[in-house]
């Protein structure tokens, strides 16, 4: 925020920061707008980009009256444009990927919330990074797909990158302010995971799990895709990959532990064996508020954690039989460049197929694993954004082939705990 001092030596009124919310109608987007609503003197909503829910984005336009609203396709944009006109709003309605990139990089935008789900979030988040914005990254796929290229764009653009995933925000809050000291102080980090809705269910019954059951997360309110990822713990695999780039850590210095209560959001284990942890109620408004206001802290709207009501905090190792996909994080980080992009693409295809009833829950991992084996990689596949986009498309085609073959018996799953080193 740009502060100025008036002639009398006092502090002048600060300009409100312009915010662009990518993924405005999703759970992160709506929580972001909830936090912003509590601080109208600090933030101004300039742009909203939604998915396919025209009515919800229209309601947000009525409330926030942004300059721009963006839909992914022209058909949805045309419908929203007419609704905006009839409502007497002055919001300009745009469509397509380039429009999202343009609003994310606009000079009047100070803060970009990157909450578009999946690989589709990479281009606008890259545009925000290159334009030097404060980028609140809730789209873990941008780093899973882009990795080194994304971090290079952050450095070259002079952007401020702040993680919004509760686990990565927790790690960031526990780390020293100077990143140059991280390597010398940290032994490793521990990402906590709730274990999802099936942490005590017999894996032999996973073939019977319905989409609605997989989306019923016990602690968090999230979209359907990320809820399924939580149930398989593929979300944690993607978070391991994200953490590798956010904190510049070797894969063996990233661990995962099951913590069903979701009270400790993650931990930093120091060289001297001190452990720093960030605690709080499971409410995404906390990391969102921290990202919006960093290095300050503002009211988030979340409930205060009451220690007297905590009966126990428990921890366990993730079981490979229950979560076979988690180990793919370390596997792809050590494999050929581009492997993490392939994993993300395969998982998006597999989860979509499961939600549509075309494959079983226990076949999601089979599609991911087979796609990783079926996509041949070369050194140029991760050399540019264009190459990564092409690789993503190629991996999706291979994944769709494996989805079409998923009429076989349940996936064979191994026992034991996940290899994290």
Coordinates of N, CA and C in Angstrom, one line a residue, residues 107-341:
X107 N -2.5 -2.3 -14.8 CA -1.7 -1.4 -13.9 C -2.5 -1.0 -12.7
X108 N -3.8 -0.9 -12.7 CA -4.6 -0.5 -11.6 C -4.8 -1.6 -10.5
X109 N -4.4 -2.8 -10.9 CA -4.6 -4.0 -10.0 C -3.3 -4.1 -9.1
X110 N -3.5 -4.1 -7.8 CA -2.4 -4.3 -6.9 C -2.2 -5.8 -6.5
X111 N -3.4 -6.4 -6.2 CA -3.4 -7.7 -5.6 C -4.2 -8.7 -6.6
X112 N -3.6 -9.8 -6.8 CA -4.3 -10.8 -7.6 C -4.5 -12.1 -6.8
X113 N -5.8 -12.5 -6.6 CA -6.0 -13.8 -5.9 C -6.1 -14.8 -7.1
X114 N -5.2 -15.7 -7.1 CA -5.1 -16.8 -8.1 C -5.8 -18.0 -7.6
X115 N -7.1 -18.1 -7.8 CA -7.9 -19.3 -7.3 C -8.6 -20.0 -8.4
X116 N -8.2 -19.9 -9.7 CA -8.7 -20.7 -10.7 C -8.3 -22.1 -10.5
X117 N -9.2 -23.1 -10.6 CA -8.9 -24.5 -10.4 C -8.1 -25.1 -11.6
X118 N -7.1 -25.8 -11.3 CA -6.4 -26.6 -12.3 C -5.4 -25.8 -13.1
X119 N -4.9 -26.5 -14.2 CA -3.8 -25.9 -15.0 C -4.3 -24.6 -15.7
X120 N -5.6 -24.4 -15.8 CA -6.1 -23.2 -16.5 C -5.7 -22.0 -15.7
X121 N -5.3 -22.1 -14.5 CA -4.8 -21.0 -13.7 C -3.4 -20.5 -14.0
X122 N -2.6 -21.3 -14.7 CA -1.2 -21.0 -14.9 C -1.1 -19.7 -15.7
X123 N -1.7 -19.5 -16.9 CA -1.4 -18.3 -17.7 C -1.8 -17.0 -17.0
X124 N -2.9 -16.8 -16.3 CA -3.2 -15.6 -15.6 C -2.3 -15.3 -14.4
X125 N -1.9 -16.4 -13.7 CA -1.0 -16.3 -12.6 C 0.4 -15.9 -13.1
X126 N 0.8 -16.4 -14.2 CA 2.1 -16.0 -14.8 C 2.0 -14.5 -15.2
X127 N 0.9 -14.1 -15.8 CA 0.8 -12.7 -16.2 C 0.9 -11.8 -15.0
X128 N 0.2 -12.2 -13.9 CA 0.3 -11.4 -12.7 C 1.8 -11.3 -12.1
X129 N 2.5 -12.5 -12.2 CA 3.8 -12.5 -11.7 C 4.7 -11.6 -12.5
X130 N 4.6 -11.7 -13.8 CA 5.4 -10.9 -14.7 C 5.1 -9.4 -14.6
X131 N 3.9 -9.1 -14.2 CA 3.6 -7.7 -14.0 C 3.9 -7.2 -12.6
X132 N 4.5 -8.0 -11.8 CA 5.0 -7.6 -10.5 C 3.9 -7.4 -9.4
X133 N 2.8 -8.1 -9.5 CA 1.7 -8.0 -8.6 C 2.0 -8.7 -7.3
X134 N 1.2 -8.4 -6.3 CA 1.1 -9.2 -5.1 C 0.2 -10.4 -5.5
X135 N 0.8 -11.5 -5.6 CA 0.0 -12.7 -6.1 C -0.2 -13.6 -4.9
X136 N -1.5 -13.8 -4.6 CA -2.0 -14.7 -3.6 C -2.3 -16.0 -4.3
X137 N -1.4 -17.0 -4.1 CA -1.5 -18.2 -4.9 C -2.3 -19.3 -4.2
X138 N -3.5 -19.5 -4.7 CA -4.3 -20.6 -4.2 C -4.3 -21.7 -5.2
X139 N -3.9 -21.4 -6.4 CA -3.8 -22.4 -7.5 C -2.5 -23.1 -7.5
X140 N -2.5 -24.2 -6.8 CA -1.2 -25.0 -6.6 C -0.7 -25.5 -7.9
X141 N -1.6 -25.7 -8.9 CA -1.3 -26.3 -10.2 C -0.3 -25.4 -11.0
X142 N -0.4 -24.1 -10.7 CA 0.5 -23.2 -11.4 C 2.0 -23.6 -11.1
X143 N 2.3 -24.0 -9.9 CA 3.6 -24.4 -9.6 C 3.9 -25.9 -9.9
X144 N 2.8 -26.7 -9.8 CA 3.0 -28.1 -10.2 C 3.3 -28.2 -11.7
X145 N 2.6 -27.4 -12.5 CA 2.8 -27.5 -13.9 C 4.0 -26.6 -14.3
X146 N 4.1 -25.4 -13.8 CA 5.1 -24.5 -14.2 C 6.5 -24.6 -13.5
X147 N 6.4 -24.8 -12.2 CA 7.7 -25.0 -11.5 C 8.7 -23.9 -11.6
X148 N 9.8 -24.3 -12.2 CA 11.0 -23.4 -12.4 C 10.6 -22.2 -13.2
X149 N 9.8 -22.3 -14.2 CA 9.4 -21.2 -15.1 C 8.6 -20.2 -14.3
X150 N 7.7 -20.7 -13.5 CA 6.8 -19.8 -12.7 C 7.7 -19.0 -11.7
X151 N 8.6 -19.7 -11.0 CA 9.4 -18.9 -10.0 C 10.3 -18.0 -10.7
X152 N 10.8 -18.3 -11.9 CA 11.6 -17.3 -12.7 C 10.8 -16.1 -13.0
X153 N 9.5 -16.3 -13.4 CA 8.7 -15.1 -13.7 C 8.4 -14.3 -12.5
X154 N 8.3 -14.9 -11.3 CA 8.1 -14.1 -10.0 C 9.4 -13.3 -9.8
X155 N 10.5 -13.9 -9.9 CA 11.8 -13.1 -9.7 C 12.0 -12.0 -10.7
X156 N 11.8 -12.3 -12.0 CA 12.1 -11.3 -13.0 C 11.0 -10.2 -13.0
X157 N 9.8 -10.5 -12.6 CA 8.7 -9.5 -12.5 C 8.7 -8.7 -11.3
X158 N 9.5 -9.2 -10.2 CA 9.5 -8.5 -9.0 C 8.2 -8.6 -8.2
X159 N 7.5 -9.7 -8.4 CA 6.2 -10.0 -7.8 C 6.4 -10.4 -6.3
X160 N 5.4 -10.2 -5.5 CA 5.4 -10.7 -4.2 C 4.5 -11.9 -4.2
X161 N 5.0 -13.1 -4.0 CA 4.3 -14.4 -4.0 C 3.9 -14.8 -2.6
X162 N 2.7 -14.9 -2.3 CA 2.2 -15.3 -1.0 C 1.3 -16.6 -1.1
X163 N 1.7 -17.7 -0.5 CA 0.8 -18.9 -0.6 C -0.4 -18.8 0.2
X164 N -1.5 -19.3 -0.4 CA -2.8 -19.3 0.3 C -3.3 -20.7 0.8
X165 N -2.8 -21.7 0.2 CA -3.1 -23.0 0.7 C -2.8 -23.0 2.2
X166 N -3.6 -23.5 3.1 CA -3.4 -23.4 4.5 C -2.1 -23.9 5.0
X167 N -1.7 -25.0 4.3 CA -0.4 -25.7 4.7 C 0.8 -24.8 4.4
X168 N 0.8 -24.3 3.2 CA 1.9 -23.5 2.7 C 2.0 -22.1 3.4
X169 N 0.8 -21.5 3.7 CA 0.7 -20.3 4.4 C 1.3 -20.5 5.8
X170 N 1.0 -21.7 6.4 CA 1.5 -22.0 7.8 C 3.0 -22.1 7.8
X171 N 3.5 -22.7 6.8 CA 5.0 -22.8 6.6 C 5.6 -21.4 6.5
X172 N 5.0 -20.6 5.6 CA 5.5 -19.3 5.4 C 5.5 -18.5 6.7
X173 N 4.4 -18.6 7.4 CA 4.3 -17.8 8.7 C 5.4 -18.3 9.7
X174 N 5.8 -19.5 9.6 CA 6.8 -20.0 10.6 C 8.3 -19.8 10.2
X175 N 8.5 -19.4 9.0 CA 9.8 -19.2 8.5 C 10.4 -17.8 8.8
X176 N 11.7 -17.7 8.9 CA 12.3 -16.4 9.1 C 12.0 -15.5 7.9
X177 N 12.0 -14.2 8.1 CA 11.6 -13.3 7.1 C 12.6 -13.3 5.9
X178 N 13.8 -13.5 6.2 CA 14.8 -13.5 5.1 C 15.0 -14.9 4.5
X179 N 14.6 -15.1 3.2 CA 14.7 -16.4 2.6 C 16.1 -16.9 2.5
X180 N 17.1 -16.0 2.5 CA 18.5 -16.4 2.4 C 18.9 -17.3 3.6
X181 N 18.2 -17.2 4.7 CA 18.5 -17.9 5.9 C 17.8 -19.2 6.1
X182 N 16.8 -19.5 5.2 CA 16.0 -20.7 5.3 C 16.8 -22.0 5.3
X183 N 17.7 -22.1 4.3 CA 18.5 -23.4 4.1 C 19.3 -23.7 5.3
X184 N 19.9 -22.7 5.9 CA 20.7 -22.9 7.1 C 20.0 -23.2 8.4
X185 N 18.7 -22.9 8.4 CA 18.0 -23.0 9.7 C 17.0 -24.2 9.7
X186 N 16.6 -24.6 8.5 CA 15.5 -25.7 8.4 C 16.2 -27.0 8.2
X187 N 15.7 -28.0 8.9 CA 16.0 -29.4 8.7 C 15.0 -29.9 7.6
X188 N 13.7 -29.8 7.9 CA 12.7 -30.2 7.0 C 11.4 -29.5 7.4
X189 N 10.4 -29.7 6.5 CA 9.0 -29.1 6.8 C 8.1 -30.3 6.8
X190 N 7.0 -30.1 7.6 CA 6.0 -31.2 7.7 C 4.6 -30.6 7.3
X191 N 4.1 -31.1 6.2 CA 2.7 -30.7 5.7 C 1.7 -31.6 6.4
X192 N 0.7 -31.0 7.1 CA -0.3 -31.9 7.7 C -1.4 -32.1 6.7
X193 N -2.1 -33.2 6.9 CA -3.2 -33.6 6.1 C -4.3 -34.2 6.9
X194 N -5.5 -33.8 6.6 CA -6.7 -34.4 7.4 C -6.9 -35.8 7.2
X195 N -6.5 -36.3 6.0 CA -6.7 -37.7 5.7 C -8.1 -37.9 4.9
X196 N -8.8 -36.8 4.8 CA -10.1 -36.9 4.1 C -11.2 -37.7 4.7
X197 N -12.2 -38.0 4.0 CA -13.4 -38.7 4.6 C -13.2 -40.2 4.7
X198 N -12.1 -40.7 4.2 CA -12.0 -42.2 4.1 C -10.8 -42.7 4.9
X199 N -10.3 -41.9 5.8 CA -9.0 -42.3 6.5 C -9.2 -43.5 7.4
X200 N -10.4 -43.9 7.7 CA -10.7 -45.1 8.5 C -11.5 -46.2 7.8
X201 N -11.7 -45.9 6.5 CA -12.5 -46.8 5.7 C -11.6 -47.9 5.1
X202 N -12.2 -49.1 5.0 CA -11.4 -50.2 4.5 C -11.2 -50.0 3.0
X203 N -9.9 -49.9 2.6 CA -9.6 -49.7 1.1 C -10.2 -50.7 0.2
X204 N -10.5 -51.9 0.7 CA -11.2 -52.9 -0.1 C -12.5 -52.5 -0.6
X205 N -13.1 -51.5 0.0 CA -14.5 -51.0 -0.3 C -14.4 -49.7 -1.2
X206 N -13.2 -49.2 -1.5 CA -13.1 -47.9 -2.2 C -13.8 -47.9 -3.6
X207 N -14.0 -49.1 -4.2 CA -14.7 -49.1 -5.5 C -16.1 -48.8 -5.4
X208 N -16.7 -48.7 -4.1 CA -18.1 -48.4 -3.9 C -18.3 -47.0 -3.6
X209 N -17.3 -46.2 -3.5 CA -17.4 -44.8 -3.1 C -18.0 -43.9 -4.2
X210 N -19.0 -43.1 -3.8 CA -19.7 -42.3 -4.7 C -19.1 -40.9 -4.8
X211 N -19.3 -40.1 -5.8 CA -18.8 -38.7 -5.8 C -19.3 -37.9 -4.7
X212 N -20.5 -38.0 -4.3 CA -21.0 -37.2 -3.1 C -20.3 -37.6 -1.9
X213 N -20.0 -38.9 -1.7 CA -19.3 -39.3 -0.5 C -17.9 -38.7 -0.5
X214 N -17.2 -38.7 -1.7 CA -15.8 -38.2 -1.8 C -15.8 -36.7 -1.6
X215 N -16.9 -36.0 -1.9 CA -16.9 -34.6 -1.7 C -17.3 -34.1 -0.3
X216 N -17.6 -35.0 0.5 CA -18.1 -34.7 1.9 C -16.9 -34.6 2.8
X217 N -16.1 -33.5 2.7 CA -14.9 -33.4 3.6 C -15.3 -33.1 5.0
X218 N -14.6 -33.8 6.0 CA -15.0 -33.7 7.4 C -14.7 -32.3 8.0
X219 N -13.7 -31.6 7.4 CA -13.2 -30.4 8.1 C -13.4 -29.1 7.3
X220 N -13.2 -29.2 6.0 CA -13.1 -28.0 5.1 C -14.3 -28.0 4.1
X221 N -14.7 -26.8 3.8 CA -15.7 -26.6 2.7 C -15.0 -26.2 1.5
X222 N -15.0 -27.1 0.5 CA -14.2 -26.8 -0.7 C -15.0 -27.2 -2.0
X223 N -14.5 -26.9 -3.1 CA -15.1 -27.3 -4.4 C -15.0 -28.8 -4.6
X224 N -15.7 -29.4 -5.5 CA -15.8 -30.8 -5.7 C -14.5 -31.4 -6.2
X225 N -13.8 -30.8 -7.1 CA -12.5 -31.3 -7.5 C -11.5 -31.4 -6.4
X226 N -11.3 -30.4 -5.7 CA -10.3 -30.4 -4.6 C -10.8 -31.3 -3.5
X227 N -12.1 -31.5 -3.3 CA -12.6 -32.4 -2.3 C -12.2 -33.8 -2.6
X228 N -12.3 -34.2 -3.9 CA -11.9 -35.5 -4.3 C -10.4 -35.7 -4.1
X229 N -9.7 -34.6 -4.5 CA -8.2 -34.7 -4.3 C -7.8 -34.9 -2.8
X230 N -8.6 -34.3 -1.9 CA -8.4 -34.5 -0.5 C -8.7 -35.9 -0.1
X231 N -9.7 -36.5 -0.7 CA -10.1 -37.9 -0.4 C -9.0 -38.9 -0.8
X232 N -8.4 -38.6 -2.0 CA -7.3 -39.5 -2.5 C -6.0 -39.1 -1.9
X233 N -5.9 -37.9 -1.4 CA -4.7 -37.2 -0.9 C -3.8 -36.8 -2.1
X234 N -4.3 -36.8 -3.3 CA -3.6 -36.2 -4.4 C -3.4 -34.7 -4.1
X235 N -4.3 -34.1 -3.4 CA -4.0 -32.7 -3.1 C -2.7 -32.5 -2.3
X236 N -2.4 -33.5 -1.4 CA -1.2 -33.4 -0.7 C 0.0 -33.7 -1.5
X237 N -0.1 -34.6 -2.5 CA 0.9 -34.8 -3.4 C 1.3 -33.5 -4.2
X238 N 0.2 -32.8 -4.7 CA 0.4 -31.6 -5.4 C 1.0 -30.5 -4.5
X239 N 0.7 -30.5 -3.2 CA 1.2 -29.6 -2.2 C 2.7 -29.9 -1.9
X240 N 3.1 -31.1 -1.9 CA 4.5 -31.4 -1.8 C 5.3 -30.8 -2.9
X241 N 4.8 -31.0 -4.2 CA 5.4 -30.4 -5.3 C 5.5 -28.9 -5.2
X242 N 4.3 -28.3 -4.8 CA 4.3 -26.9 -4.7 C 5.3 -26.4 -3.6
X243 N 5.4 -27.1 -2.5 CA 6.3 -26.7 -1.4 C 7.8 -26.7 -1.9
X244 N 8.1 -27.7 -2.8 CA 9.4 -27.8 -3.3 C 9.9 -26.5 -4.0
X245 N 8.9 -25.9 -4.7 CA 9.2 -24.6 -5.5 C 9.1 -23.4 -4.6
X246 N 8.0 -23.4 -3.8 CA 7.8 -22.2 -2.9 C 9.0 -21.9 -2.0
X247 N 9.5 -23.0 -1.4 CA 10.5 -22.9 -0.4 C 11.9 -23.4 -0.8
X248 N 12.0 -23.7 -2.1 CA 13.3 -24.2 -2.6 C 13.9 -25.3 -1.8
X249 N 13.1 -26.3 -1.6 CA 13.6 -27.4 -0.7 C 13.7 -28.7 -1.6
X250 N 14.7 -29.5 -1.3 CA 14.8 -30.8 -1.9 C 13.7 -31.7 -1.5
X251 N 13.2 -32.6 -2.4 CA 12.0 -33.4 -2.0 C 12.2 -34.2 -0.7
X252 N 13.4 -34.6 -0.4 CA 13.5 -35.4 0.9 C 13.4 -34.6 2.1
X253 N 13.3 -33.2 2.0 CA 13.1 -32.4 3.1 C 11.7 -31.9 3.3
X254 N 10.8 -32.6 2.6 CA 9.3 -32.4 2.7 C 8.7 -33.7 3.2
X255 N 8.0 -33.6 4.3 CA 7.3 -34.8 4.9 C 5.8 -34.5 5.0
X256 N 5.0 -35.5 5.1 CA 3.6 -35.4 5.3 C 3.1 -36.3 6.5
X257 N 2.2 -35.8 7.3 CA 1.7 -36.5 8.4 C 0.2 -36.3 8.4
X258 N -0.6 -37.4 8.8 CA -2.0 -37.3 8.9 C -2.4 -36.6 10.3
X259 N -3.1 -35.6 10.2 CA -3.6 -34.9 11.4 C -5.1 -34.6 11.3
X260 N -5.9 -35.5 11.7 CA -7.4 -35.4 11.4 C -8.1 -34.2 11.8
X261 N -7.6 -33.6 12.9 CA -8.3 -32.4 13.5 C -8.1 -31.1 12.7
X262 N -7.1 -31.1 11.8 CA -6.8 -29.9 11.0 C -6.6 -28.6 11.9
X263 N -6.0 -28.8 13.0 CA -5.7 -27.6 13.9 C -4.3 -27.1 13.7
X264 N -3.4 -28.0 13.6 CA -2.0 -27.6 13.2 C -2.0 -27.7 11.7
X265 N -1.7 -26.6 11.1 CA -1.8 -26.5 9.6 C -0.5 -26.9 8.9
X266 N 0.6 -26.8 9.6 CA 1.9 -27.4 9.1 C 3.0 -26.9 10.1
X267 N 4.2 -27.5 9.9 CA 5.2 -27.3 10.8 C 6.6 -27.2 10.1
X268 N 7.5 -26.4 10.8 CA 8.9 -26.3 10.3 C 9.8 -26.9 11.4
X269 N 10.5 -27.9 11.0 CA 11.5 -28.5 11.9 C 12.9 -27.9 11.7
X270 N 13.4 -27.3 12.7 CA 14.6 -26.5 12.6 C 15.8 -27.4 12.8
X271 N 17.0 -26.9 12.5 CA 18.2 -27.7 12.6 C 18.5 -28.1 14.1
X272 N 18.1 -27.3 15.0 CA 18.3 -27.6 16.5 C 17.2 -28.5 17.0
X273 N 16.3 -28.9 16.1 CA 15.2 -29.8 16.5 C 14.0 -29.1 17.2
X274 N 14.1 -27.7 17.2 CA 12.9 -27.0 17.6 C 11.9 -27.1 16.5
X275 N 10.6 -27.2 16.8 CA 9.5 -27.3 15.8 C 8.6 -26.1 16.0
X276 N 8.4 -25.4 14.9 CA 7.5 -24.2 14.8 C 6.3 -24.6 14.1
X277 N 5.1 -24.3 14.7 CA 3.8 -24.7 14.0 C 2.9 -23.6 14.0
X278 N 2.0 -23.5 13.0 CA 0.9 -22.5 13.0 C -0.4 -23.2 13.2
X279 N -1.2 -22.7 14.2 CA -2.4 -23.4 14.6 C -3.6 -22.4 14.4
X280 N -4.7 -23.0 14.2 CA -5.9 -22.2 14.1 C -7.1 -23.0 13.7
X281 N -8.3 -22.5 13.7 CA -9.5 -23.2 13.2 C -9.4 -23.4 11.7
X282 N -10.0 -24.5 11.2 CA -9.9 -24.8 9.8 C -10.8 -23.9 9.0
X283 N -10.3 -22.7 8.7 CA -11.1 -21.6 8.0 C -10.1 -20.9 7.0
X284 N -10.4 -21.0 5.7 CA -9.5 -20.5 4.7 C -9.4 -19.0 4.7
X285 N -10.3 -18.3 5.5 CA -10.3 -16.9 5.6 C -9.0 -16.4 6.3
X286 N -8.4 -17.3 7.1 CA -7.2 -16.9 7.9 C -6.0 -16.7 6.9
X287 N -5.6 -17.7 6.1 CA -4.5 -17.5 5.2 C -4.9 -16.4 4.1
X288 N -6.1 -16.3 3.8 CA -6.5 -15.2 2.8 C -6.3 -13.9 3.4
X289 N -6.7 -13.7 4.6 CA -6.5 -12.4 5.3 C -5.0 -12.1 5.4
X290 N -4.3 -13.1 5.8 CA -2.8 -12.9 5.9 C -2.2 -12.5 4.6
X291 N -2.6 -13.1 3.5 CA -2.1 -12.8 2.2 C -2.4 -11.4 1.8
X292 N -3.7 -11.0 2.0 CA -4.1 -9.7 1.6 C -3.4 -8.6 2.4
X293 N -3.1 -8.8 3.7 CA -2.5 -7.7 4.5 C -1.1 -7.8 4.8
X294 N -0.4 -9.0 4.5 CA 1.0 -9.2 4.8 C 1.8 -7.9 4.5
X295 N 2.8 -7.5 5.4 CA 3.2 -8.2 6.7 C 2.3 -7.9 7.9
X296 N 1.2 -7.1 7.7 CA 0.3 -6.9 8.8 C -0.6 -8.1 8.9
X297 N -1.5 -7.9 9.9 CA -2.6 -8.9 10.1 C -3.9 -8.2 10.4
X298 N -4.9 -8.7 9.7 CA -6.2 -8.0 9.8 C -7.3 -9.0 10.2
X299 N -8.4 -8.6 10.6 CA -9.6 -9.4 11.0 C -10.0 -10.3 9.8
X300 N -10.1 -11.6 10.1 CA -10.5 -12.5 9.0 C -11.9 -13.0 9.0
X301 N -12.5 -12.9 10.2 CA -13.9 -13.4 10.4 C -13.9 -14.8 10.9
X302 N -12.8 -15.4 11.0 CA -12.7 -16.8 11.5 C -12.9 -16.8 13.0
X303 N -13.4 -18.0 13.5 CA -13.5 -18.1 15.0 C -12.2 -18.3 15.6
X304 N -12.1 -17.9 16.9 CA -10.8 -18.0 17.6 C -10.8 -19.5 18.1
X305 N -9.6 -20.1 18.0 CA -9.4 -21.4 18.5 C -9.4 -21.4 20.0
X306 N -10.3 -22.3 20.5 CA -10.5 -22.4 22.0 C -9.8 -23.7 22.4
X307 N -8.6 -23.5 23.1 CA -7.8 -24.7 23.5 C -8.5 -25.5 24.5
X308 N -9.4 -24.9 25.3 CA -10.1 -25.7 26.3 C -11.1 -26.7 25.8
X309 N -11.4 -26.5 24.5 CA -12.4 -27.4 23.8 C -11.7 -28.5 23.0
X310 N -10.4 -28.5 23.0 CA -9.6 -29.5 22.3 C -9.4 -30.7 23.1
X311 N -10.0 -31.8 22.7 CA -9.9 -33.1 23.4 C -8.5 -33.8 23.1
X312 N -8.1 -33.7 21.9 CA -6.8 -34.4 21.5 C -6.4 -33.9 20.1
X313 N -5.1 -34.0 19.9 CA -4.5 -33.7 18.6 C -3.7 -35.0 18.3
X314 N -4.1 -35.7 17.2 CA -3.5 -36.9 16.9 C -2.8 -36.9 15.5
X315 N -1.8 -37.8 15.3 CA -1.0 -37.8 14.1 C -0.7 -39.2 13.7
X316 N -0.6 -39.4 12.4 CA -0.3 -40.8 11.9 C 0.4 -40.7 10.6
X317 N 1.0 -41.8 10.2 CA 1.7 -41.8 8.9 C 0.6 -42.2 7.9
X318 N 0.7 -41.6 6.7 CA -0.2 -41.9 5.6 C 0.1 -43.3 5.1
X319 N -1.0 -44.1 4.9 CA -0.9 -45.5 4.4 C -0.9 -45.5 2.9
X320 N 0.0 -46.2 2.3 CA 0.1 -46.3 0.9 C -1.1 -47.1 0.3
X321 N -1.6 -48.0 1.0 CA -2.8 -48.8 0.5 C -4.0 -47.9 0.4
X322 N -4.1 -47.0 1.3 CA -5.3 -46.1 1.3 C -5.0 -44.8 0.4
X323 N -3.8 -44.4 0.3 CA -3.5 -43.2 -0.5 C -2.3 -43.5 -1.4
X324 N -2.5 -44.4 -2.4 CA -1.4 -44.8 -3.3 C -0.8 -43.6 -4.2
X325 N -1.6 -42.6 -4.4 CA -1.2 -41.5 -5.2 C -0.2 -40.5 -4.6
X326 N -0.2 -40.5 -3.2 CA 0.7 -39.6 -2.5 C 2.2 -39.7 -2.9
X327 N 2.6 -41.0 -3.0 CA 4.0 -41.2 -3.3 C 4.5 -40.7 -4.7
X328 N 3.5 -40.4 -5.6 CA 3.8 -39.9 -6.9 C 4.5 -38.6 -6.8
X329 N 4.2 -37.8 -5.7 CA 4.9 -36.5 -5.6 C 6.4 -36.6 -5.6
X330 N 6.9 -37.4 -4.8 CA 8.4 -37.6 -4.7 C 8.9 -38.3 -6.0
X331 N 8.1 -39.2 -6.5 CA 8.5 -39.9 -7.7 C 8.7 -38.9 -8.9
X332 N 7.7 -38.0 -9.1 CA 7.8 -37.1 -10.2 C 8.8 -36.0 -10.0
X333 N 9.0 -35.6 -8.8 CA 10.0 -34.5 -8.5 C 11.4 -35.0 -8.8
X334 N 11.6 -36.3 -8.7 CA 13.0 -36.9 -9.0 C 13.1 -37.4 -10.5
X335 N 12.0 -37.4 -11.2 CA 11.9 -37.9 -12.6 C 12.2 -36.8 -13.6
X336 N 12.1 -37.1 -14.8 CA 12.3 -36.1 -15.9 C 11.5 -34.9 -15.8
X337 N 12.1 -33.7 -16.0 CA 11.3 -32.5 -16.0 C 10.1 -32.6 -16.9
X338 N 9.0 -32.1 -16.4 CA 7.7 -32.3 -17.0 C 6.8 -33.3 -16.4
X339 N 7.4 -34.2 -15.6 CA 6.6 -35.3 -15.0 C 5.5 -34.7 -14.1
X340 N 5.8 -33.7 -13.4 CA 4.7 -33.1 -12.5 C 3.6 -32.6 -13.3
X341 N 3.9 -32.0 -14.4 CA 2.9 -31.5 -15.4 C 2.0 -32.7 -15.8

